mmCIF file of C-alpha atoms in Angstrom:
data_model
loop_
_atom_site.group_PDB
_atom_site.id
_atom_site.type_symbol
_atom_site.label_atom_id
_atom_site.label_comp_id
_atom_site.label_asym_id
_atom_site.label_seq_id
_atom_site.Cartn_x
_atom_site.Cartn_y
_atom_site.Cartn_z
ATOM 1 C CA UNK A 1 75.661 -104.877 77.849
ATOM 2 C CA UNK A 2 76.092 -103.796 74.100
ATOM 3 C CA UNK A 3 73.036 -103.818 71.862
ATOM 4 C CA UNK A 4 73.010 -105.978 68.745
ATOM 5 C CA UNK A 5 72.506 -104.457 65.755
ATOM 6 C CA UNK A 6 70.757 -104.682 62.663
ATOM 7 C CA UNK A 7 68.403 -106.876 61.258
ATOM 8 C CA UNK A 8 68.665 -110.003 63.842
ATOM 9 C CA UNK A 9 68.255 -107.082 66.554
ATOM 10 C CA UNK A 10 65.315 -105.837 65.605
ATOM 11 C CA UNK A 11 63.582 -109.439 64.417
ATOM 12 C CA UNK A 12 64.397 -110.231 68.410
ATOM 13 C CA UNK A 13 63.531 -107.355 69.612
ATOM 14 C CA UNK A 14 59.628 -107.638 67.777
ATOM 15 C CA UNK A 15 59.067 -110.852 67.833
ATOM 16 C CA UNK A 16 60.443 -112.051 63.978
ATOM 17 C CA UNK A 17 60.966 -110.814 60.560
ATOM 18 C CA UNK A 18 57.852 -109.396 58.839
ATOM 19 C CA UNK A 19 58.941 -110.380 55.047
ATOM 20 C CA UNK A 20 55.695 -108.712 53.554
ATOM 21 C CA UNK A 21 57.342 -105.494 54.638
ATOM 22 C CA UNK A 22 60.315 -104.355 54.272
ATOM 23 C CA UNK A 23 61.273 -100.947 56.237
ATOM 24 C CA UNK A 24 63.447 -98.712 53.637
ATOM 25 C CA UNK A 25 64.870 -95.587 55.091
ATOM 26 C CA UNK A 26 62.235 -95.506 57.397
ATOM 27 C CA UNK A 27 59.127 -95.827 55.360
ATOM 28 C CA UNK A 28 57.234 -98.727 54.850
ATOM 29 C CA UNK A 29 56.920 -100.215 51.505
ATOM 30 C CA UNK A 30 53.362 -100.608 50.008
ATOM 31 C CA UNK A 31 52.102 -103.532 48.736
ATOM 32 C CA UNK A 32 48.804 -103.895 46.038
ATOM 33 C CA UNK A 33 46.770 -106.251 48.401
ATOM 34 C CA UNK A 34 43.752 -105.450 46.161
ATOM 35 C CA UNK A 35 45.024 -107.115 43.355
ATOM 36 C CA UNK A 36 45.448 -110.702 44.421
ATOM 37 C CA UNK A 37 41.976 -109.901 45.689
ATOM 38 C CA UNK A 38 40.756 -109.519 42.593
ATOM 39 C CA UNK A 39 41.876 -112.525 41.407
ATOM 40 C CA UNK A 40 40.462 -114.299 44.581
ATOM 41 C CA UNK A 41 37.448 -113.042 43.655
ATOM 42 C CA UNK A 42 37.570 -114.235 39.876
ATOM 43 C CA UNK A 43 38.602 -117.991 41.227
ATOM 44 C CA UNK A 44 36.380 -120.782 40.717
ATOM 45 C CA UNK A 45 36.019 -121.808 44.304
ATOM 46 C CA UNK A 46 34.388 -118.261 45.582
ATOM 47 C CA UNK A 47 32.173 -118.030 43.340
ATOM 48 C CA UNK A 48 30.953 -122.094 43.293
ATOM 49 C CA UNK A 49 30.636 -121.403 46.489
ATOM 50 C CA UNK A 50 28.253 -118.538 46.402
ATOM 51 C CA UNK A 51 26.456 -120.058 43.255
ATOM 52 C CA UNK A 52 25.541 -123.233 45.166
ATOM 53 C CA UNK A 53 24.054 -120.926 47.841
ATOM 54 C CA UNK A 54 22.108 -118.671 45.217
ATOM 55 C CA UNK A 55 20.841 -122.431 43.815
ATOM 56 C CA UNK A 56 20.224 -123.883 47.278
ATOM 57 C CA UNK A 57 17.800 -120.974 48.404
ATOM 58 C CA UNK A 58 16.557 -119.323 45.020
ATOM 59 C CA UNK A 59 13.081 -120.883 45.706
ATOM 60 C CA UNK A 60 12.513 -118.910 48.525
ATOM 61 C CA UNK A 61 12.602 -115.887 46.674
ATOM 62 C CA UNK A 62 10.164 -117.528 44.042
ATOM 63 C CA UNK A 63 6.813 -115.089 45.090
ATOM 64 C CA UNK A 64 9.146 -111.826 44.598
ATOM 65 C CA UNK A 65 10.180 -113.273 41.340
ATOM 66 C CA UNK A 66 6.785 -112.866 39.858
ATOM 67 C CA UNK A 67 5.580 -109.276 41.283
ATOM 68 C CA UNK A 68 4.785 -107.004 37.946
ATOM 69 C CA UNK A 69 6.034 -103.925 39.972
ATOM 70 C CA UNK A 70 8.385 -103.286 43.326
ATOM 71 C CA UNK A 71 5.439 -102.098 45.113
ATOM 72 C CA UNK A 72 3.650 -105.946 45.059
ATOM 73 C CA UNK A 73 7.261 -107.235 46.640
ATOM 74 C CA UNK A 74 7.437 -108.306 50.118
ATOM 75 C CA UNK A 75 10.736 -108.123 51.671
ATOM 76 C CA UNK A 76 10.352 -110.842 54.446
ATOM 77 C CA UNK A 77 12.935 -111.744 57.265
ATOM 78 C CA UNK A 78 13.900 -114.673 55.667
ATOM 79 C CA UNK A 79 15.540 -112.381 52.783
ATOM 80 C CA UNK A 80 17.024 -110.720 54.899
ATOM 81 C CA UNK A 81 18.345 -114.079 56.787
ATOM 82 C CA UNK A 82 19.989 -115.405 53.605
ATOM 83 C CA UNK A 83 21.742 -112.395 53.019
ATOM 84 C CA UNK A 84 23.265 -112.178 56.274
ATOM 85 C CA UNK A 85 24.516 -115.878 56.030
ATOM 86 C CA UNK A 86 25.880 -115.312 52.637
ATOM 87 C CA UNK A 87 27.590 -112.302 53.843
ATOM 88 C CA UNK A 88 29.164 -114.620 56.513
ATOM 89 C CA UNK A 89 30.197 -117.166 53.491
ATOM 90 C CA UNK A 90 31.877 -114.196 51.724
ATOM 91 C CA UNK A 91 33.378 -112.179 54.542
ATOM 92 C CA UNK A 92 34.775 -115.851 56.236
ATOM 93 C CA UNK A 93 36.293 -116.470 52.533
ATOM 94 C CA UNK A 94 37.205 -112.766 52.157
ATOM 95 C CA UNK A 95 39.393 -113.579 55.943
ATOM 96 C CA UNK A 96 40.977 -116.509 55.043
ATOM 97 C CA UNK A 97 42.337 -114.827 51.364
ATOM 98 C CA UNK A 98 43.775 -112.322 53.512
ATOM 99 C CA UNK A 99 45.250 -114.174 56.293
ATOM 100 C CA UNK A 100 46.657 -116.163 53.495
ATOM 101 C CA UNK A 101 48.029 -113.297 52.201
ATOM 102 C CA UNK A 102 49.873 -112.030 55.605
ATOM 103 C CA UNK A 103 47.636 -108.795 55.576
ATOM 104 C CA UNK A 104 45.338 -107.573 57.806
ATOM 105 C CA UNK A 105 41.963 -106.725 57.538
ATOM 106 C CA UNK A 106 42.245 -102.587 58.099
ATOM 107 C CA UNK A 107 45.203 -102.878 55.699
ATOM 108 C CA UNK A 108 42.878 -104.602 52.951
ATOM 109 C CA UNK A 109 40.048 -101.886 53.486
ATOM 110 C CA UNK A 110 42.320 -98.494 53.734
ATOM 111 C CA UNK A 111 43.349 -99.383 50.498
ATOM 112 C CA UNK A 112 39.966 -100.580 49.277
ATOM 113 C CA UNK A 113 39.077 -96.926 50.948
ATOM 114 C CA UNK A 114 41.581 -94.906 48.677
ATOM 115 C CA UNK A 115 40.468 -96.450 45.410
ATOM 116 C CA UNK A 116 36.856 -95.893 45.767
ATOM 117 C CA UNK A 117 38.036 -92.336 46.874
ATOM 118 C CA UNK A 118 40.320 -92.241 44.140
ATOM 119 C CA UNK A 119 43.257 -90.997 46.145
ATOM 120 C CA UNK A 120 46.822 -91.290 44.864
ATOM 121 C CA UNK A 121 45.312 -90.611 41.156
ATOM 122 C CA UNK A 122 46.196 -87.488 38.912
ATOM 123 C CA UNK A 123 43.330 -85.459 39.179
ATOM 124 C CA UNK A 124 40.127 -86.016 37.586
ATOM 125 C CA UNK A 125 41.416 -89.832 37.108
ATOM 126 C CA UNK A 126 39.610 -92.725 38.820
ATOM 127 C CA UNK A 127 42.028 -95.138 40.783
ATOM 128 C CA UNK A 128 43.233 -98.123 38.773
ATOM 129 C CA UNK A 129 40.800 -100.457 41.113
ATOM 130 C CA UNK A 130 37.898 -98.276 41.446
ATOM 131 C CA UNK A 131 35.784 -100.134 39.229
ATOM 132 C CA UNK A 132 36.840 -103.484 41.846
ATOM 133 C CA UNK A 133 35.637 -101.643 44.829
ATOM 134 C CA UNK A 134 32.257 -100.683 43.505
ATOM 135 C CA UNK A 135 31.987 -103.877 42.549
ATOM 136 C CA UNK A 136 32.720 -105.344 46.145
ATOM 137 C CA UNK A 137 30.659 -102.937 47.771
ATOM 138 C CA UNK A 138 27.384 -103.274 45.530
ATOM 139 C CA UNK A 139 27.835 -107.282 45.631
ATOM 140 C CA UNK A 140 27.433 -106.861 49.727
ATOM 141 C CA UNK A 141 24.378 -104.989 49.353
ATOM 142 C CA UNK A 142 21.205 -106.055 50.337
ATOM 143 C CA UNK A 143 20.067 -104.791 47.219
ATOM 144 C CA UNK A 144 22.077 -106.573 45.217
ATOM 145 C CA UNK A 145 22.115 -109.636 47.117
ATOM 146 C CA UNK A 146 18.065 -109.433 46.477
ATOM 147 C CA UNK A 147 18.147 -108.927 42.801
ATOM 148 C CA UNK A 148 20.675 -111.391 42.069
ATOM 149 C CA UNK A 149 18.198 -114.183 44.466
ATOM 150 C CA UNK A 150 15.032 -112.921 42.349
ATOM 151 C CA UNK A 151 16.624 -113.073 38.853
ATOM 152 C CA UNK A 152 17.827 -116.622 39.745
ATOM 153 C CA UNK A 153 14.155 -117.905 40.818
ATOM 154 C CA UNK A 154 12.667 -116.338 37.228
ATOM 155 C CA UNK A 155 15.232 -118.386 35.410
ATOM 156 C CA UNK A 156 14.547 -121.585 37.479
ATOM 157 C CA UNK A 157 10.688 -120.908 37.171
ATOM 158 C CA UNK A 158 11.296 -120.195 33.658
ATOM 159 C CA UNK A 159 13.158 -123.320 32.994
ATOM 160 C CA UNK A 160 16.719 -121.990 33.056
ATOM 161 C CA UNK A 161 17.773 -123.844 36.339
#
């Protein structure tokens, strides 16, 4: 039986056209997928969302707030708690973008992987998303996460919230 050829073939063959890609002389193009992240990440609905967490549970972070010095903070479990449930708001958002976006998740991070590593950059030049990376990474920190809770409870104790 012959085999059909071209296009149609190979769309029954895997299971459908992947229009994202497109196979050119046997490479794969690339696609930015970081981006439309960015831009995801700049959107109004992201970052209500994480603001109404930071103002739902600033006040448990209200006794760090007022240590003079690091060495007077207590880190307790609840901290730690909140941070991994607004890691799960972010990464669940972060999973959705993507899907939305017909990429996968290793295909978001190896590039996310080569700008903080600046590859594909003349030398001595940071990657054109470096600076987005950073950014991504430092905002999952528990660090960050920690500072950003205790600066919120000063500025409700203070009035500001």
């Amino acid at each position: 039986m012959p085999r059909a050829e071209g296009k149609e073939a190979d769309e029954a063959e895997h299971g459908g056209s992947d229009e994202e890609e497109e196979v050119v002389g046997g490479e794969v193009d690339w696609k930015d997928r970081i981006e439309p992240a960015i831009k995801f990440f700049d959107g109004k609905d992201l970052n209500g969302m994480l603001d109404d967490f930071v103002q739902e549970h600033k006040h448990e972070f209200e006794e760090a707030a007022e240590a003079k010095t690091d060495e007077e903070v207590e880190h307790k479990l609840v901290y730690t708690d909140l941070h991994a449930r607004y890691l799960r708001i972010f990464e669940t958002e972060l999973d959705q973008f993507l899907e939305g976006e017909g990429c996968s998740s290793a295909e978001f991070y190896a590039q996310c992987k080569d700008a903080i590593e600046d590859n594909y950059t003349a030398l001595f030049e940071e990657h054109q998303h470096h600076w987005f990376v950073d950014a991504l990474l430092a905002s999952m920190s528990y660090e960050h996460f920690f500072e950003m809770m205790t600066k919120a409870a000063r500025e409700w104790e203070g009035g500001g919230g």
